[in-house]
Short mmCIF file of C-alpha atoms in Angstrom, two decimals:
data_model
loop_
_atom_site.label_atom_id
_atom_site.label_comp_id
_atom_site.label_asym_id
_atom_site.label_seq_id
_atom_site.Cartn_x
_atom_site.Cartn_y
_atom_site.Cartn_z
CA UNK A 1 -68.56 41.50 36.64
CA UNK A 2 -70.92 38.85 34.89
CA UNK A 3 -70.22 35.77 33.24
CA UNK A 4 -71.08 37.43 29.90
CA UNK A 5 -68.96 40.47 30.61
CA UNK A 6 -65.74 38.34 31.60
CA UNK A 7 -66.25 36.65 28.30
CA UNK A 8 -66.49 39.73 25.95
CA UNK A 9 -63.21 40.91 27.97
CA UNK A 10 -61.51 37.75 27.28
CA UNK A 11 -62.45 37.76 23.61
CA UNK A 12 -61.01 41.44 23.21
CA UNK A 13 -57.76 40.37 24.74
CA UNK A 14 -57.53 37.68 22.29
CA UNK A 15 -57.96 39.85 19.64
CA UNK A 16 -55.26 41.95 20.76
CA UNK A 17 -52.72 39.32 20.26
CA UNK A 18 -50.21 39.28 17.27
CA UNK A 19 -51.74 38.09 14.01
CA UNK A 20 -55.62 38.23 15.22
CA UNK A 21 -55.94 41.52 13.71
CA UNK A 22 -56.00 40.18 10.10
CA UNK A 23 -58.30 37.02 8.53
CA UNK A 24 -56.36 33.83 9.25
CA UNK A 25 -56.92 32.64 5.85
CA UNK A 26 -56.69 35.77 3.34
CA UNK A 27 -55.21 38.43 5.74
CA UNK A 28 -57.82 40.74 5.35
CA UNK A 29 -57.81 43.39 7.88
CA UNK A 30 -59.89 43.71 11.10
CA UNK A 31 -61.89 40.26 10.80
CA UNK A 32 -65.36 40.26 12.35
CA UNK A 33 -65.89 36.42 12.37
CA UNK A 34 -64.39 33.54 13.98
CA UNK A 35 -64.39 29.67 13.38
CA UNK A 36 -64.41 28.87 17.24
CA UNK A 37 -64.01 24.89 16.66
CA UNK A 38 -60.80 25.92 14.80
CA UNK A 39 -59.58 28.78 16.70
CA UNK A 40 -59.29 31.57 14.17
CA UNK A 41 -60.48 34.91 13.25
CA UNK A 42 -61.72 35.45 9.75
CA UNK A 43 -63.16 38.05 7.65
CA UNK A 44 -66.80 38.01 6.10
CA UNK A 45 -65.90 36.52 2.78
CA UNK A 46 -64.06 33.58 4.34
CA UNK A 47 -66.70 32.79 6.74
CA UNK A 48 -68.97 31.88 4.09
CA UNK A 49 -66.59 29.04 2.88
CA UNK A 50 -66.07 28.10 6.58
CA UNK A 51 -70.03 27.63 6.72
CA UNK A 52 -69.74 25.33 3.76
CA UNK A 53 -67.48 22.93 5.78
CA UNK A 54 -69.77 22.56 8.82
CA UNK A 55 -68.42 19.31 9.98
CA UNK A 56 -65.02 21.15 10.65
CA UNK A 57 -65.83 24.79 11.36
CA UNK A 58 -68.16 26.20 13.21
CA UNK A 59 -68.72 30.33 12.59
CA UNK A 60 -69.75 32.89 15.10
CA UNK A 61 -69.64 36.49 15.22
CA UNK A 62 -67.08 38.32 17.39
CA UNK A 63 -69.36 40.76 18.47
CA UNK A 64 -72.60 39.40 18.45
CA UNK A 65 -72.35 35.65 19.25
CA UNK A 66 -72.42 34.00 22.51
CA UNK A 67 -69.18 32.29 23.24
CA UNK A 68 -68.25 29.51 25.70
CA UNK A 69 -65.50 29.26 27.76
CA UNK A 70 -63.76 26.69 25.77
CA UNK A 71 -64.07 28.44 22.56
CA UNK A 72 -61.85 31.26 23.97
CA UNK A 73 -58.30 29.73 23.32
CA UNK A 74 -55.95 29.59 20.29
CA UNK A 75 -55.80 32.20 17.83
CA UNK A 76 -54.49 32.75 14.35
CA UNK A 77 -50.65 32.39 15.13
CA UNK A 78 -51.09 29.01 17.09
CA UNK A 79 -53.75 27.48 14.77
CA UNK A 80 -51.42 28.39 11.86
CA UNK A 81 -48.32 26.48 13.37
CA UNK A 82 -50.65 23.43 12.92
CA UNK A 83 -52.65 23.96 9.69
CA UNK A 84 -49.86 25.57 7.77
CA UNK A 85 -46.80 23.74 9.31
CA UNK A 86 -45.47 22.59 5.96
CA UNK A 87 -46.91 24.79 3.36
CA UNK A 88 -44.67 24.19 0.15
CA UNK A 89 -42.95 27.44 -1.25
CA UNK A 90 -44.70 27.14 -4.85
CA UNK A 91 -48.04 27.01 -3.13
CA UNK A 92 -49.99 29.74 -3.88
CA UNK A 93 -51.68 31.33 -0.89
CA UNK A 94 -54.15 33.81 -1.55
CA UNK A 95 -54.97 37.19 -0.25
CA UNK A 96 -58.27 39.11 0.24
CA UNK A 97 -58.14 40.43 -3.26
CA UNK A 98 -58.15 37.03 -4.99
CA UNK A 99 -60.82 35.36 -6.41
CA UNK A 100 -63.52 32.97 -4.54
CA UNK A 101 -61.89 29.67 -6.10
CA UNK A 102 -58.45 30.12 -4.75
CA UNK A 103 -59.52 31.14 -1.18
CA UNK A 104 -62.00 28.20 -0.91
CA UNK A 105 -59.48 25.44 -1.96
CA UNK A 106 -56.79 26.92 0.18
CA UNK A 107 -59.28 26.92 3.33
CA UNK A 108 -60.43 23.24 2.16
CA UNK A 109 -56.71 22.34 1.57
CA UNK A 110 -55.90 23.30 5.28
CA UNK A 111 -58.96 22.67 7.43
CA UNK A 112 -60.56 19.51 5.65
CA UNK A 113 -57.86 17.75 3.77
CA UNK A 114 -55.03 18.75 6.32
CA UNK A 115 -52.49 18.87 3.34
CA UNK A 116 -50.14 20.90 5.32
CA UNK A 117 -50.34 19.55 8.92
CA UNK A 118 -47.49 17.15 8.65
CA UNK A 119 -44.36 16.73 6.87
CA UNK A 120 -43.86 13.84 4.38
CA UNK A 121 -47.42 13.98 2.87
CA UNK A 122 -47.41 13.18 -0.81
CA UNK A 123 -48.97 16.12 -2.31
CA UNK A 124 -50.72 15.80 -5.45
CA UNK A 125 -48.68 19.00 -7.05
CA UNK A 126 -45.40 17.20 -6.63
CA UNK A 127 -46.29 14.03 -8.88
CA UNK A 128 -44.25 15.69 -11.84
CA UNK A 129 -46.53 14.86 -14.28
CA UNK A 130 -50.40 15.73 -14.31
CA UNK A 131 -52.79 14.68 -17.36
CA UNK A 132 -56.19 15.77 -17.57
CA UNK A 133 -59.15 17.23 -19.55
CA UNK A 134 -59.98 21.10 -19.22
CA UNK A 135 -62.43 23.19 -21.10
CA UNK A 136 -60.48 25.51 -23.60
CA UNK A 137 -61.77 28.40 -25.38
CA UNK A 138 -61.38 28.11 -29.15
CA UNK A 139 -59.04 30.61 -30.65
CA UNK A 140 -61.27 31.42 -33.41
CA UNK A 141 -64.76 30.66 -32.65
CA UNK A 142 -65.04 31.32 -29.00
CA UNK A 143 -66.53 28.23 -28.04
CA UNK A 144 -64.91 25.95 -24.91
CA UNK A 145 -64.07 22.33 -25.90
CA UNK A 146 -62.79 19.76 -23.82
CA UNK A 147 -59.11 19.32 -24.52
CA UNK A 148 -56.51 16.97 -22.95
CA UNK A 149 -53.75 18.60 -21.03
CA UNK A 150 -50.49 17.24 -19.98
CA UNK A 151 -47.76 18.90 -17.60
CA UNK A 152 -44.44 17.13 -17.44
CA UNK A 153 -41.80 18.02 -15.07
CA UNK A 154 -38.96 15.87 -16.73
CA UNK A 155 -39.87 17.92 -19.87
CA UNK A 156 -40.12 20.94 -18.59
CA UNK A 157 -43.54 21.42 -20.67
CA UNK A 158 -47.44 21.69 -20.92
CA UNK A 159 -48.84 20.31 -23.79
CA UNK A 160 -52.61 20.20 -24.80
CA UNK A 161 -54.08 17.85 -27.54
CA UNK A 162 -56.86 18.70 -29.70
CA UNK A 163 -58.59 14.65 -29.18
CA UNK A 164 -57.91 12.83 -26.03
CA UNK A 165 -55.93 10.04 -28.20
CA UNK A 166 -54.20 12.22 -30.63
CA UNK A 167 -50.77 11.43 -30.98
CA UNK A 168 -49.25 14.85 -31.79
CA UNK A 169 -49.93 17.90 -29.31
CA UNK A 170 -51.66 21.07 -30.88
CA UNK A 171 -48.96 22.97 -28.65
CA UNK A 172 -45.82 22.39 -26.41
CA UNK A 173 -45.29 25.04 -24.21
CA UNK A 174 -42.12 25.52 -22.32
CA UNK A 175 -43.15 25.99 -18.60
CA UNK A 176 -40.44 28.74 -18.07
CA UNK A 177 -42.45 31.07 -20.30
CA UNK A 178 -45.81 30.29 -19.06
CA UNK A 179 -47.77 32.64 -16.52
CA UNK A 180 -51.18 31.43 -15.05
CA UNK A 181 -53.63 34.04 -13.65
CA UNK A 182 -57.43 33.35 -12.32
CA UNK A 183 -59.83 35.68 -14.39
CA UNK A 184 -63.44 34.40 -13.62
CA UNK A 185 -65.00 37.69 -14.66
CA UNK A 186 -63.27 38.03 -18.16
CA UNK A 187 -63.58 34.41 -18.91
CA UNK A 188 -67.04 33.97 -17.39
CA UNK A 189 -66.63 31.04 -15.22
CA UNK A 190 -65.83 30.74 -11.43
CA UNK A 191 -63.16 28.86 -12.24
CA UNK A 192 -61.63 30.21 -15.16
CA UNK A 193 -58.05 30.56 -15.47
CA UNK A 194 -55.76 32.38 -18.22
CA UNK A 195 -52.75 30.68 -19.32
CA UNK A 196 -50.24 32.93 -21.05
CA UNK A 197 -46.97 32.07 -22.77
CA UNK A 198 -44.24 33.11 -25.21
CA UNK A 199 -44.51 31.92 -28.73
CA UNK A 200 -41.93 33.27 -31.08
CA UNK A 201 -41.59 36.02 -28.95
CA UNK A 202 -45.34 36.92 -28.79
CA UNK A 203 -47.78 36.64 -26.31
CA UNK A 204 -50.26 33.71 -26.33
CA UNK A 205 -53.39 33.45 -24.57
CA UNK A 206 -55.27 30.21 -23.78
CA UNK A 207 -58.55 30.44 -21.66
CA UNK A 208 -59.35 27.22 -19.54
CA UNK A 209 -61.76 26.28 -16.88
CA UNK A 210 -62.92 23.04 -15.11
CA UNK A 211 -66.18 22.44 -13.63
CA UNK A 212 -64.27 21.17 -10.30
CA UNK A 213 -62.55 24.09 -8.63
CA UNK A 214 -60.35 21.61 -6.72
CA UNK A 215 -59.23 20.42 -10.21
CA UNK A 216 -58.40 23.93 -11.82
CA UNK A 217 -56.49 25.12 -8.66
CA UNK A 218 -54.42 21.47 -8.28
CA UNK A 219 -53.70 22.32 -12.04
CA UNK A 220 -52.67 25.81 -10.97
CA UNK A 221 -50.25 24.72 -8.20
CA UNK A 222 -49.21 21.80 -10.15
CA UNK A 223 -47.83 24.37 -12.60
CA UNK A 224 -45.84 26.25 -10.13
CA UNK A 225 -44.44 23.11 -8.59
CA UNK A 226 -42.94 22.12 -12.22
CA UNK A 227 -41.66 25.77 -12.52
CA UNK A 228 -40.11 25.85 -9.18
CA UNK A 229 -38.03 22.53 -10.00
CA UNK A 230 -37.17 24.02 -13.60
CA UNK A 231 -35.88 27.03 -11.66
CA UNK A 232 -33.78 25.30 -8.96
CA UNK A 233 -32.20 23.43 -11.91
CA UNK A 234 -31.48 26.59 -13.92
CA UNK A 235 -30.47 28.92 -11.08
CA UNK A 236 -28.71 26.38 -8.78
CA UNK A 237 -27.52 28.99 -6.25
CA UNK A 238 -31.09 30.90 -6.04
CA UNK A 239 -32.84 30.74 -2.45
CA UNK A 240 -36.55 30.06 -2.47
CA UNK A 241 -37.12 33.57 -1.69
CA UNK A 242 -35.62 34.42 -5.05
CA UNK A 243 -37.19 32.15 -7.15
CA UNK A 244 -40.78 32.36 -5.84
CA UNK A 245 -41.60 35.58 -7.35
CA UNK A 246 -40.59 34.01 -10.82
CA UNK A 247 -43.66 31.66 -10.89
CA UNK A 248 -46.80 32.56 -11.73
CA UNK A 249 -48.13 36.37 -10.94
CA UNK A 250 -51.09 38.20 -10.92
CA UNK A 251 -51.36 40.86 -13.90
CA UNK A 252 -50.52 44.27 -12.49
CA UNK A 253 -53.48 46.06 -14.23
CA UNK A 254 -56.09 45.30 -16.77
CA UNK A 255 -58.62 47.54 -18.64
CA UNK A 256 -59.40 49.49 -21.63
CA UNK A 257 -57.91 52.48 -23.00
CA UNK A 258 -57.50 54.18 -26.36
CA UNK A 259 -54.61 54.10 -28.66
CA UNK A 260 -53.21 55.52 -31.69
CA UNK A 261 -50.64 54.16 -34.28
CA UNK A 262 -46.90 54.77 -34.61
CA UNK A 263 -47.50 57.91 -36.87
CA UNK A 264 -49.83 59.34 -34.38
CA UNK A 265 -52.10 60.53 -37.35
CA UNK A 266 -54.55 57.55 -37.10
CA UNK A 267 -57.57 57.49 -35.17
CA UNK A 268 -57.47 56.61 -31.34
CA UNK A 269 -59.09 52.97 -31.28
CA UNK A 270 -60.40 51.71 -28.12
CA UNK A 271 -58.01 48.23 -26.95
CA UNK A 272 -58.02 45.87 -24.17
CA UNK A 273 -54.78 46.40 -22.19
CA UNK A 274 -52.78 44.06 -19.98
CA UNK A 275 -50.10 44.95 -17.90
CA UNK A 276 -47.79 41.95 -16.89
CA UNK A 277 -44.96 43.57 -15.22
CA UNK A 278 -42.58 45.07 -18.05
CA UNK A 279 -44.83 43.74 -20.75
CA UNK A 280 -47.98 46.54 -21.74
CA UNK A 281 -50.13 44.28 -24.18
CA UNK A 282 -52.98 45.21 -26.10
CA UNK A 283 -55.80 43.10 -27.49
CA UNK A 284 -58.98 44.27 -29.69
CA UNK A 285 -60.85 42.10 -27.61
CA UNK A 286 -60.17 40.91 -23.73
CA UNK A 287 -60.51 37.28 -24.68
CA UNK A 288 -58.18 37.41 -27.86
CA UNK A 289 -55.50 34.71 -28.38
CA UNK A 290 -52.71 37.02 -29.63
CA UNK A 291 -52.00 40.33 -28.49
CA UNK A 292 -52.02 42.99 -31.44
CA UNK A 293 -49.12 44.76 -30.04
CA UNK A 294 -46.50 44.99 -26.96
CA UNK A 295 -44.82 47.80 -25.27
CA UNK A 296 -41.76 47.11 -23.17
CA UNK A 297 -41.32 49.33 -20.13
CA UNK A 298 -37.96 49.41 -19.20
CA UNK A 299 -36.19 51.37 -16.23
CA UNK A 300 -36.48 55.35 -16.04
CA UNK A 301 -32.83 55.74 -16.09
CA UNK A 302 -32.59 54.13 -19.70
CA UNK A 303 -34.84 56.21 -21.54
CA UNK A 304 -37.98 55.39 -20.57
CA UNK A 305 -40.46 58.16 -19.21
CA UNK A 306 -43.98 58.72 -18.77
CA UNK A 307 -46.06 62.08 -18.84
CA UNK A 308 -49.74 62.88 -18.16
CA UNK A 309 -51.47 64.32 -21.37
CA UNK A 310 -50.56 64.25 -24.96
CA UNK A 311 -48.08 66.42 -27.31
CA UNK A 312 -49.58 69.30 -28.39
CA UNK A 313 -50.95 69.06 -31.68
CA UNK A 314 -51.97 65.39 -31.64
CA UNK A 315 -54.80 64.57 -33.66
CA UNK A 316 -57.24 63.21 -31.15
CA UNK A 317 -60.64 61.57 -32.66
CA UNK A 318 -61.73 59.80 -29.43
CA UNK A 319 -64.10 60.84 -26.56
CA UNK A 320 -61.82 59.92 -24.06
CA UNK A 321 -59.82 63.17 -22.63
CA UNK A 322 -57.17 61.76 -20.02
CA UNK A 323 -54.21 61.43 -22.02
CA UNK A 324 -51.05 59.09 -21.17
CA UNK A 325 -47.60 59.37 -23.13
CA UNK A 326 -44.97 56.71 -22.64
CA UNK A 327 -41.61 57.63 -24.08
CA UNK A 328 -39.12 55.03 -24.99
CA UNK A 329 -35.67 55.01 -26.50
CA UNK A 330 -36.97 54.18 -30.08
CA UNK A 331 -40.86 55.98 -30.10
CA UNK A 332 -43.55 57.45 -27.88
CA UNK A 333 -46.78 55.72 -27.21
CA UNK A 334 -49.96 57.72 -26.84
CA UNK A 335 -53.15 56.82 -24.87
CA UNK A 336 -56.19 58.04 -23.30
CA UNK A 337 -58.30 57.00 -20.31
CA UNK A 338 -62.05 57.26 -19.92
CA UNK A 339 -61.84 58.76 -16.40
CA UNK A 340 -58.95 60.80 -14.50
CA UNK A 341 -59.12 57.89 -11.70
CA UNK A 342 -58.05 55.35 -14.67
CA UNK A 343 -55.44 57.54 -15.87
CA UNK A 344 -53.96 57.98 -12.26
CA UNK A 345 -54.30 54.47 -11.70
CA UNK A 346 -52.53 53.27 -14.89
CA UNK A 347 -49.80 56.08 -14.52
CA UNK A 348 -48.94 54.88 -10.94
CA UNK A 349 -48.67 51.11 -12.32
CA UNK A 350 -46.33 52.71 -15.35
CA UNK A 351 -44.37 54.80 -13.12
CA UNK A 352 -43.90 52.08 -10.30
CA UNK A 353 -42.31 49.24 -13.13
CA UNK A 354 -40.31 51.86 -14.32
CA UNK A 355 -38.44 52.61 -11.01
CA UNK A 356 -37.49 49.16 -10.42
CA UNK A 357 -33.93 48.01 -11.72
CA UNK A 358 -33.70 45.86 -14.62
CA UNK A 359 -32.49 42.12 -14.38
CA UNK A 360 -30.18 40.51 -16.86
CA UNK A 361 -32.78 38.43 -18.31
CA UNK A 362 -35.08 41.95 -18.69
CA UNK A 363 -32.16 43.71 -20.47
CA UNK A 364 -32.14 40.36 -22.88
CA UNK A 365 -36.27 40.97 -23.22
CA UNK A 366 -35.53 44.47 -24.10
CA UNK A 367 -33.11 43.70 -26.78
CA UNK A 368 -35.49 41.19 -28.40
CA UNK A 369 -38.07 43.77 -28.25
CA UNK A 370 -36.28 46.20 -30.13
CA UNK A 371 -35.13 43.80 -32.70
CA UNK A 372 -38.56 42.49 -33.14
CA UNK A 373 -40.03 46.11 -33.05
#
C-alpha cells in the first residue's frame, strides 16, 4: 500500500469516529472540509470563516487535499473537550441554519479568543451590566439612528435613550419579556438583531444593528446571561435544562399570508406573520414596531383546531387560494397562502404548537389574551 493510500484509509477511519460526521462548529451533516491545525471536520460555510483566521486554522479538503501524517490526529470530540470545556449554559451555540454572524463569533470565541478553554475566565457576557450605542430603526420614519442602550442585571431591565446624556430612558424593558433573534435579511444588515418585548400586553419590536459583529453578538449573549440570572431567582428549584429554553428563541416561522377580519365579510389583505411559539402576530410591514393583531394558539385539547381550506360561503376576493382556518374557543381566523407548500408549512407549525401541553404561564397568557380581545 502506498503512502497516499495509507493516508486516505487513515482519514476515512477518523471520519468514522463518533462526532466526525457532523460539522464541529454548526452541526451540519457530512462535513467535506477540515481544519487540520485544529483537528476538526467542518462544513463548507464554516470553512470560509476558518479561512479568515489563518493564523489559527489551516483548512483542507477531506477528499482532495494532501494530508501529512501529523494532521491525521484528533477529531471533533477530543478537540471540543479542549475548546468547548466551559461554554456557559446561556451562550447561544448556533446551528447550520443560523446566520453568518452568529456562527462566525462562535468560531472566533472558541478558537481565536479561547473563551471556553479554561474555567474561571471573566467573560464579557457576565459583567451584570452593559452600556453602549446601537443603531436603532425609528418607529415611524424607518431611519436607523445611534441610540444608547443599557442592560442591567440588578434591575432586570434593558433601557434605551434617544441621546447619550439623556436622564430619562425612552423605554424600560423588563428582561423577562424580551426575545432577541437575528434577522439580517429582514433588517437589511448582516448584524441585524430584532428585539421583541411585551408592552401593555402587546408585542413591540425594536430593530437594531452594530457595525461590529462581535459587539452585536456580545449584546445578544449578555441579554441571555441576564435572563438566566433572572430566571434562577424566579424559579430557584429549576434546572439549567429547564431554564435555557425560556431564554431568547428563534421564531418558528415568518412570512406573508392574507387574512380577513372577524366578520369574515371584509376583503383578504396581505400581512406579514410571525409565529413566536403560541403567539401568531401579524403586521402590515415586516419592520413594523407594533403588531396589528395577535392570535393565541392554545392546546388542541382546549378548543383549538386547525383545518385546511376556508368555510363554505366565505367571501374571498384575494388571489391566494390555499386557505387555512384556525378555530379558537372565541372565534375562527381565516388565512390564505400563496402556494400549497406555504399552506402545508404553516399548518405543520400550527399543529406542532397546538400539540404541546400548556404551561401554567401559558394558561395565564391565554386568560390575558381573552380579556384583551
